[in-house]
mmCIF file of C-alpha atoms in Angstrom:
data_model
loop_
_atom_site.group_PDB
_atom_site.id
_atom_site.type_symbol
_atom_site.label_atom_id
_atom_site.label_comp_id
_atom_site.label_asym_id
_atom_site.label_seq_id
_atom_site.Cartn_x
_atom_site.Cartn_y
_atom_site.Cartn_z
ATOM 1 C CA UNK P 1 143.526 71.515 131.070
ATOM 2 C CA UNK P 2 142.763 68.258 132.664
ATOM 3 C CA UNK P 3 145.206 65.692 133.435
ATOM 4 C CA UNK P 4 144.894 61.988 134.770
ATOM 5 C CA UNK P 5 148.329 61.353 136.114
ATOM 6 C CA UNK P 6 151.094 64.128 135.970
ATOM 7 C CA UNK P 7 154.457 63.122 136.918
ATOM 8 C CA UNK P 8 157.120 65.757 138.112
ATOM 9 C CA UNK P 9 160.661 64.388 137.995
ATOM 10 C CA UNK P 10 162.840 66.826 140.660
ATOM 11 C CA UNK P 11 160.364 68.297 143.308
ATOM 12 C CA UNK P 12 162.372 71.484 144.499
ATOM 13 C CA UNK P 13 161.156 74.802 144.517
ATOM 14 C CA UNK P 14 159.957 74.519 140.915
ATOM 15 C CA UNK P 15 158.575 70.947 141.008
ATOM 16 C CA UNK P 16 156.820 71.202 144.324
ATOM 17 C CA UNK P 17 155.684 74.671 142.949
ATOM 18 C CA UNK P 18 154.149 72.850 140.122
ATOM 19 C CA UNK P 19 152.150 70.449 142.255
ATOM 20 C CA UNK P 20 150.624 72.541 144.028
ATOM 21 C CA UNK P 21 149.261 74.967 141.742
ATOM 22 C CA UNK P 22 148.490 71.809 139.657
ATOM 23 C CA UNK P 23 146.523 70.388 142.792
ATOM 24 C CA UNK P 24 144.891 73.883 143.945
ATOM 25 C CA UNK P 25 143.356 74.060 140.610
ATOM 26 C CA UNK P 26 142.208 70.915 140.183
ATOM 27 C CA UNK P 27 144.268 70.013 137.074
ATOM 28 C CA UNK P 28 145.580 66.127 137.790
ATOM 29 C CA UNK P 29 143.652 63.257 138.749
ATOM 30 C CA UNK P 30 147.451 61.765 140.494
ATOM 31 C CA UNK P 31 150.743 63.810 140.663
ATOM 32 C CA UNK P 32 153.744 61.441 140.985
ATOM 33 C CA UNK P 33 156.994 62.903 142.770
ATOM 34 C CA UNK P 34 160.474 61.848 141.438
ATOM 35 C CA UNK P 35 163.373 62.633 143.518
ATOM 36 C CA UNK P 36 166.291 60.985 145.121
ATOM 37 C CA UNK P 37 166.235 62.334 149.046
ATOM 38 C CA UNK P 38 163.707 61.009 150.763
ATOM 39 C CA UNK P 39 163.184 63.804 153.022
ATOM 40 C CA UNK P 40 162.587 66.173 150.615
ATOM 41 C CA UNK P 41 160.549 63.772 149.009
ATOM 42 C CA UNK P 42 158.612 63.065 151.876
ATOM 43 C CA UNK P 43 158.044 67.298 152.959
ATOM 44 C CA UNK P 44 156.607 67.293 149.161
ATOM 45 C CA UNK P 45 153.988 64.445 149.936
ATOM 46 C CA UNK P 46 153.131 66.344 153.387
ATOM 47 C CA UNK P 47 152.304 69.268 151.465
ATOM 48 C CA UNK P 48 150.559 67.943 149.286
ATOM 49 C CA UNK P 49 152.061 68.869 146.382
ATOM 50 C CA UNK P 50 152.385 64.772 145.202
ATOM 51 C CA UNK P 51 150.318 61.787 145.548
ATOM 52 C CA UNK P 52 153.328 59.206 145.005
ATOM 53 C CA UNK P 53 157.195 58.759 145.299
ATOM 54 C CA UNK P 54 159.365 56.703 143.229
ATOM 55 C CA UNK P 55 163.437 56.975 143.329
ATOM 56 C CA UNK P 56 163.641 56.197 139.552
ATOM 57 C CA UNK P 57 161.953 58.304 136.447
ATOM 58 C CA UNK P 58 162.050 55.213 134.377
ATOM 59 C CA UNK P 59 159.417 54.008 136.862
ATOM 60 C CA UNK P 60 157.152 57.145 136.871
ATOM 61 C CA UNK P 61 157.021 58.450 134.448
ATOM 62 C CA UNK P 62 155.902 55.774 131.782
ATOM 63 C CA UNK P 63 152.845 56.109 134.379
ATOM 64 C CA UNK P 64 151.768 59.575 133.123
ATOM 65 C CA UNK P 65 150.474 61.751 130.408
ATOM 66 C CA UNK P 66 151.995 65.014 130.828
ATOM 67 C CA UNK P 67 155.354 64.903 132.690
ATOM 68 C CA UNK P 68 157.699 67.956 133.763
ATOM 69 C CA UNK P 69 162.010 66.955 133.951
ATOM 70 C CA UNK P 70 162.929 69.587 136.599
ATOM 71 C CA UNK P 71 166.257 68.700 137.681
ATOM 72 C CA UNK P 72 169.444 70.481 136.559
ATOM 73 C CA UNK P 73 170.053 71.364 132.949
ATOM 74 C CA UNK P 74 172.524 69.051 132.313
ATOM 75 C CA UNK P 75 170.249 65.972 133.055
ATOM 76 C CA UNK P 76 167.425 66.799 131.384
ATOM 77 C CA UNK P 77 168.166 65.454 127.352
ATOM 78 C CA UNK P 78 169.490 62.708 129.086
ATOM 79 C CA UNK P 79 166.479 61.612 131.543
ATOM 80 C CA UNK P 80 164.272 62.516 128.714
ATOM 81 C CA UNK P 81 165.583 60.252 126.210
ATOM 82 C CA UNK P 82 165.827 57.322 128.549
ATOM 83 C CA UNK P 83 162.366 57.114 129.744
ATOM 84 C CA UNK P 84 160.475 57.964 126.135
ATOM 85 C CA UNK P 85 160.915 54.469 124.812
ATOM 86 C CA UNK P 86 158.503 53.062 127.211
ATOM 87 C CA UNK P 87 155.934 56.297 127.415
ATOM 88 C CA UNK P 88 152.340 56.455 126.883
ATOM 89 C CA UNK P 89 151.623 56.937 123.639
ATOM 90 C CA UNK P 90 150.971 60.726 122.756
ATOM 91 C CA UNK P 91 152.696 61.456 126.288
ATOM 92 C CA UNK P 92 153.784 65.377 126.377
ATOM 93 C CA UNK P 93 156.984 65.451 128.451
ATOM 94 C CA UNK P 94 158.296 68.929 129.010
ATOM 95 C CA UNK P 95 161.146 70.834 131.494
ATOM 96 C CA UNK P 96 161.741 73.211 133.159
ATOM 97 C CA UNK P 97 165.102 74.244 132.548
ATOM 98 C CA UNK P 98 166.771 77.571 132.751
ATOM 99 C CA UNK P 99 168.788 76.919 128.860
ATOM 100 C CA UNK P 100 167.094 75.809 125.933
ATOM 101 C CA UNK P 101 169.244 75.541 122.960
ATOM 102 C CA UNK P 102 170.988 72.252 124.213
ATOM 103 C CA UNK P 103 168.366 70.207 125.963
ATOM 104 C CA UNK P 104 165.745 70.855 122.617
ATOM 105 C CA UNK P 105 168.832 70.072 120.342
ATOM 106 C CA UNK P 106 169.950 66.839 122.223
ATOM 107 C CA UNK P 107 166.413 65.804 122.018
ATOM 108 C CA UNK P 108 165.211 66.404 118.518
ATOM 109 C CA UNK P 109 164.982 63.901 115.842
ATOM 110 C CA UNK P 110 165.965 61.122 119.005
ATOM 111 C CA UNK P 111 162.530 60.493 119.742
ATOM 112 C CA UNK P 112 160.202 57.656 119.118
ATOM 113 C CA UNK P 113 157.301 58.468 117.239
ATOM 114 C CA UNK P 114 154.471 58.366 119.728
ATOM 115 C CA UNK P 115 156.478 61.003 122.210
ATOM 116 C CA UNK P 116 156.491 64.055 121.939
ATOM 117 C CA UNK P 117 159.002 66.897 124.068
ATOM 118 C CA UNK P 118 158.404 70.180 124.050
ATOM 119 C CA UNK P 119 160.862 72.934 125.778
ATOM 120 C CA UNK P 120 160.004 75.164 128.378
ATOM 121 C CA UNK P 121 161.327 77.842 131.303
ATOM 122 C CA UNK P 122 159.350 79.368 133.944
ATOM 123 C CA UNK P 123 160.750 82.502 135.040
ATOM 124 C CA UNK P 124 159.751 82.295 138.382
ATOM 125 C CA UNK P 125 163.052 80.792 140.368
ATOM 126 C CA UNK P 126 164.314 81.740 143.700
ATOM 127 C CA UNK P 127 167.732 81.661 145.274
ATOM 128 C CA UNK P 128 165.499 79.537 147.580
ATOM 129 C CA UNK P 129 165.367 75.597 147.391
ATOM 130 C CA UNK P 130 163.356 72.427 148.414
ATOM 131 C CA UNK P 131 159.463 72.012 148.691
ATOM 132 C CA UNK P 132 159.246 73.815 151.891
ATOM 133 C CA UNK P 133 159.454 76.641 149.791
ATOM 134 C CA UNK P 134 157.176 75.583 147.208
ATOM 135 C CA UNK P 135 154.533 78.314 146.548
ATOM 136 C CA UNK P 136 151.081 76.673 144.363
ATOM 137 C CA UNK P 137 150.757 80.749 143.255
ATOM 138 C CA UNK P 138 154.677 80.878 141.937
ATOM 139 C CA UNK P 139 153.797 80.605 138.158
ATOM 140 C CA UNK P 140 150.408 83.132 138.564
ATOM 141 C CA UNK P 141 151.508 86.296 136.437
ATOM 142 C CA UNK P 142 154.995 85.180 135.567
ATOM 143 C CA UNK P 143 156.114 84.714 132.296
ATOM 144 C CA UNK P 144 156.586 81.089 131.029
ATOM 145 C CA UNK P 145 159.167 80.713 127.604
ATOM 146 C CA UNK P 146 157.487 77.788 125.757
ATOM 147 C CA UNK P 147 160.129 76.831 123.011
ATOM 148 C CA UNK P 148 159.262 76.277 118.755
ATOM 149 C CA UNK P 149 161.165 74.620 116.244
ATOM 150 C CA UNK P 150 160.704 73.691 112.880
ATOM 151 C CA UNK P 151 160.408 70.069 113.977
ATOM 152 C CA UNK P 152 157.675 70.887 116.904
ATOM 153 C CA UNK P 153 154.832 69.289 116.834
ATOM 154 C CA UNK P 154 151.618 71.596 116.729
ATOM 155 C CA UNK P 155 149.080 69.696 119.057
ATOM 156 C CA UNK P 156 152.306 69.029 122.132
ATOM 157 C CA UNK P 157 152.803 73.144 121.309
ATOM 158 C CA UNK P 158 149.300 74.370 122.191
ATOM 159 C CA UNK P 159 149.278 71.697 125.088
ATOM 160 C CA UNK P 160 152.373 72.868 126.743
ATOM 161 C CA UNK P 161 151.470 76.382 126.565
ATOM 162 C CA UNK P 162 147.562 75.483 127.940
ATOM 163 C CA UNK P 163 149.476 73.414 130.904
ATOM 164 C CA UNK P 164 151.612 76.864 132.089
ATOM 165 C CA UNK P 165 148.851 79.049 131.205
ATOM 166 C CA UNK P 166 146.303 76.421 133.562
ATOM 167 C CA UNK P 167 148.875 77.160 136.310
ATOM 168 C CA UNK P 168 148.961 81.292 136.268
ATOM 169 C CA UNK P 169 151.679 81.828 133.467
ATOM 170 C CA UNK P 170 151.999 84.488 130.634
ATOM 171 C CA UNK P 171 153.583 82.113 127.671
ATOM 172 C CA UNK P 172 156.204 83.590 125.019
ATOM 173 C CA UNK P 173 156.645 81.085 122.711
ATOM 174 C CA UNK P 174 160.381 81.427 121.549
ATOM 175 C CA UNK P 175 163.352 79.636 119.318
ATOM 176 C CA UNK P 176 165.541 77.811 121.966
ATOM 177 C CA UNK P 177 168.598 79.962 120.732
ATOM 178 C CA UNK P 178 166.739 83.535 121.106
ATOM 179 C CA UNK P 179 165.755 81.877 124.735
ATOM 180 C CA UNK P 180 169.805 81.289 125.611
ATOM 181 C CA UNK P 181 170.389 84.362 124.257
ATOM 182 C CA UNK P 182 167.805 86.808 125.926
ATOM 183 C CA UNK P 183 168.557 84.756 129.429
ATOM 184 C CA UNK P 184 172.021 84.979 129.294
ATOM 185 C CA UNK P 185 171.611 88.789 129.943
ATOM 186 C CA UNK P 186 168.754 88.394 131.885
ATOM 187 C CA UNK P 187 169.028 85.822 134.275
ATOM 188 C CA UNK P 188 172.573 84.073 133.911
ATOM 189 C CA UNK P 189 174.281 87.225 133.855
ATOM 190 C CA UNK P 190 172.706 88.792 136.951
ATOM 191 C CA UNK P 191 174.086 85.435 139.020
ATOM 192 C CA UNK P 192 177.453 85.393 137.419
ATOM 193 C CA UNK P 193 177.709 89.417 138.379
ATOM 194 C CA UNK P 194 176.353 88.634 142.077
ATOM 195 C CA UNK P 195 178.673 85.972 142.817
ATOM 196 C CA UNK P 196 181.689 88.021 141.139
ATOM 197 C CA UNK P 197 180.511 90.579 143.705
ATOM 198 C CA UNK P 198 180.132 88.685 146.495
ATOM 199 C CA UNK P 199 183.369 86.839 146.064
ATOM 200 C CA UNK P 200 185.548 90.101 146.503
ATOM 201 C CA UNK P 201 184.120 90.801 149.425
ATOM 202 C CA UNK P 202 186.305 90.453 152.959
ATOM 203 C CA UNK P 203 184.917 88.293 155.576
ATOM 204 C CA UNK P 204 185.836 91.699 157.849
ATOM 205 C CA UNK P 205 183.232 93.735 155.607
ATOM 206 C CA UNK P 206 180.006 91.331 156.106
ATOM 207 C CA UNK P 207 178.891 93.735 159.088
ATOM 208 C CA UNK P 208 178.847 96.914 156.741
ATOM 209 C CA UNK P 209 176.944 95.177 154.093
ATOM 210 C CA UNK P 210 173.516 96.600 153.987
ATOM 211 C CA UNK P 211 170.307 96.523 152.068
ATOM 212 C CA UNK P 212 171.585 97.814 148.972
ATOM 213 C CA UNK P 213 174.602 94.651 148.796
ATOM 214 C CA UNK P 214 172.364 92.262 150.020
ATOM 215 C CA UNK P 215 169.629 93.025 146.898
ATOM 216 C CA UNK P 216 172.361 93.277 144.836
ATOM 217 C CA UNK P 217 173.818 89.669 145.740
ATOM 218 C CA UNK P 218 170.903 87.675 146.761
ATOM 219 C CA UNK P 219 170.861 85.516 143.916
ATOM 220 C CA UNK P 220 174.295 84.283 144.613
ATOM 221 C CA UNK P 221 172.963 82.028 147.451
ATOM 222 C CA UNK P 222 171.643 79.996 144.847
ATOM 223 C CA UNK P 223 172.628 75.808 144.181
ATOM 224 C CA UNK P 224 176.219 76.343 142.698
ATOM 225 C CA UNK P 225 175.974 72.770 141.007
ATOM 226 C CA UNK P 226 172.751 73.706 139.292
ATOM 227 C CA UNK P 227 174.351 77.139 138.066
ATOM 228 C CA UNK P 228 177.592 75.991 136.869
ATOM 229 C CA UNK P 229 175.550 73.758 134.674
ATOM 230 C CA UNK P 230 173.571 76.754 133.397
ATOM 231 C CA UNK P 231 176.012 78.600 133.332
ATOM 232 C CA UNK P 232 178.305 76.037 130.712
ATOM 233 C CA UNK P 233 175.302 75.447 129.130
ATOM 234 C CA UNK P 234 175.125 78.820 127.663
ATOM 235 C CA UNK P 235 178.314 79.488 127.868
ATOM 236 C CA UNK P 236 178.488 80.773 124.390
ATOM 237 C CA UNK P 237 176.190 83.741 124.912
ATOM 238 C CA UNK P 238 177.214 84.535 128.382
ATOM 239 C CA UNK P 239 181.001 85.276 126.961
ATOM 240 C CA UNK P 240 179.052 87.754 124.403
ATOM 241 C CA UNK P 241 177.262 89.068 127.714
ATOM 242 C CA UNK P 242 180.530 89.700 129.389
ATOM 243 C CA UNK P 243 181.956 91.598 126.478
ATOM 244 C CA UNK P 244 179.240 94.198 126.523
ATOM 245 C CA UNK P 245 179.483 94.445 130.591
ATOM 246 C CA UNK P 246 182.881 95.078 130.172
ATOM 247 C CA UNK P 247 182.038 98.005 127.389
ATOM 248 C CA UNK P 248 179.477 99.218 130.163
ATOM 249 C CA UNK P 249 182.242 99.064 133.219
ATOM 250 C CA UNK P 250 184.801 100.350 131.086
ATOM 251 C CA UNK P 251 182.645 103.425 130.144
ATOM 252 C CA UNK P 252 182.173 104.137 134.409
ATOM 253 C CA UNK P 253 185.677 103.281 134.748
ATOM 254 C CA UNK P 254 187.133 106.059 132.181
ATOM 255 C CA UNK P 255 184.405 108.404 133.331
ATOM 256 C CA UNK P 256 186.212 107.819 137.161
ATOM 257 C CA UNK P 257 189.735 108.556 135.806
ATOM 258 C CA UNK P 258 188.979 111.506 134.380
ATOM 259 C CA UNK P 259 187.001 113.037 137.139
ATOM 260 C CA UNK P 260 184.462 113.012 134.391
ATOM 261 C CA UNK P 261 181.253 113.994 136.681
ATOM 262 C CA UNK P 262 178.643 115.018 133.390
ATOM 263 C CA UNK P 263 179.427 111.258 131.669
ATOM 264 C CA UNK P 264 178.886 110.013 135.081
ATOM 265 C CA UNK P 265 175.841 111.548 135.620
ATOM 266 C CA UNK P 266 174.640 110.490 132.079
ATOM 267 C CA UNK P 267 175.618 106.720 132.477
ATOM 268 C CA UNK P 268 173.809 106.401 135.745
ATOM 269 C CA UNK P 269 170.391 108.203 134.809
ATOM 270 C CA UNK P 270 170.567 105.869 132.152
ATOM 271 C CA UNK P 271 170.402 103.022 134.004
ATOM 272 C CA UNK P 272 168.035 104.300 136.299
ATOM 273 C CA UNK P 273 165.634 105.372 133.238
ATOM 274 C CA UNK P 274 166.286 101.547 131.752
ATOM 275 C CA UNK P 275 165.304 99.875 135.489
ATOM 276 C CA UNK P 276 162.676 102.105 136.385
ATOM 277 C CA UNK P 277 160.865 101.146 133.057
ATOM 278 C CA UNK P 278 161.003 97.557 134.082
ATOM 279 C CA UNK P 279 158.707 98.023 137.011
ATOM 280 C CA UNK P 280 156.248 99.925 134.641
ATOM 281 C CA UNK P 281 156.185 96.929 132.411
ATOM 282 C CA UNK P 282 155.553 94.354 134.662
ATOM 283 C CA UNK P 283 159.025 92.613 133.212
ATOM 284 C CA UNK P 284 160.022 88.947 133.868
ATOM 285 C CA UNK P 285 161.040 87.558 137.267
ATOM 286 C CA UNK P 286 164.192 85.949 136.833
#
């Protein structure tokens, strides 16, 4: 896929990520950066993962053909919508946002004729942040959820999926609310349960804390603004997550009152069958 100018609103992890594998591969002709610190902003530009830097999307991106909104979930539908009245015409403008359901349904039906938005999340994150970490080989192998509705248009579908697929990704195309749904238990669980975890935990117990809490927890070092918006974004499926962890816990918990050492057994080679299958499947990174 060959771009002339690709702008990237939000160059973190994910947007400098994009950058560079979109300038290793020779994909854009001019990558503009949007941001609003200029020293991350600048450590993008030294890396090379931008050409240009501009403190407002409504500048930017009515410069570009293809442009990716990767700031927080709760500013996407509204970024997206301001800038479209003065896009290219035939301008694909796509995110990268960990929900789905909201941003596509905020954006529907709200967009002039000549623009065209179709949803996406690459499941490639990190509890890591900025474009020091920015890696131009994130996407290769990981999957990418391109999202399909009724009211998507065919030619901004196949070009969203060839623009992940240019960069490394294995595309699912999905409906936004299967997306919420399947990442809710996923991805958005997995950080709610880590930082549940990690918030029990006495300052007095950080020294005993080994490999096995650490793995367990790393994901709750990531941006707690950006979560809570994920997380209130799909709030509605997380609560139906919650109810079958607490099924799950309350199964262990029983099985611990009763001394109940077969269910125990049963209930954790389980889970071990379940995870070790993952690894054979070459699952998503979440």
């Amino acid at each position: 896929m060959k771009i002339d100018t690709l702008a990237i609103v939000g160059v973190g992890l994910i947007g400098g990520s994009i950058g560079l594998a979109v300038r290793q591969r020779g994909l854009a002709r001019r990558i503009l950066e949007v941001g609003h610190r200029q020293a991350s902003m600048d450590r993008a530009l030294a890396r090379g993962a931008v050409d240009e830097i501009f403190f407002d999307h409504l500048e930017a991106v009515p410069k570009a053909d293809v442009a990716v909104f990767c700031t927080p979930v709760d500013l996407i539908a509204e970024q997206i919508l301001s800038a479209a009245p003065t896009c290219k015409p035939g301008i694909l403008l796509t995110d990268a946002g960990s929900t789905k359901a909201a941003i596509v349904r905020n954006i529907q039906g709200r967009l002039p004729p000549h623009v065209h938005f179709v949803g996406s999340h690459p499941l490639a994150g990190s509890e890591k942040r900025g474009p020091e970490h920015a890696d131009g080989n994130l996407f290769e192998g990981k999957v990418t959820v391109v999202t399909k509705t009724a009211e998507t248009d065919s030619r901004a579908l196949d070009n969203t999926v060839e623009f992940w697929r240019s960069l490394g990704s294995r595309v699912m195309v999905m409906d936004p609310e299967a997306h919420d749904r399947s990442l809710a238990l996923t991805s958005h669980m997995p950080h709610l349960v880590a930082s549940a975890l990690v918030s029990i935990l006495a300052p007095e117990l950080a020294a005993l804390t080994a490999t096995g809490f650490r793995d367990t927890t790393r994901i709750a070092a990531g941006d707690p603004a950006l979560w809570t918006g994920i997380l209130l974004q799909n709030r509605e499926s997380l609560l139906a997550g919650l109810d079958l962890l607490g099924v799950s816990l309350a199964q262990f918990r029983r099985a611990l009152e009763t001394s109940d050492r077969p269910t125990l057994d049963q209930l954790l080679a389980q889970a071990k069958t379940i995870r070790d299958a993952l690894d054979q499947t070459n699952s998503w990174s979440a």
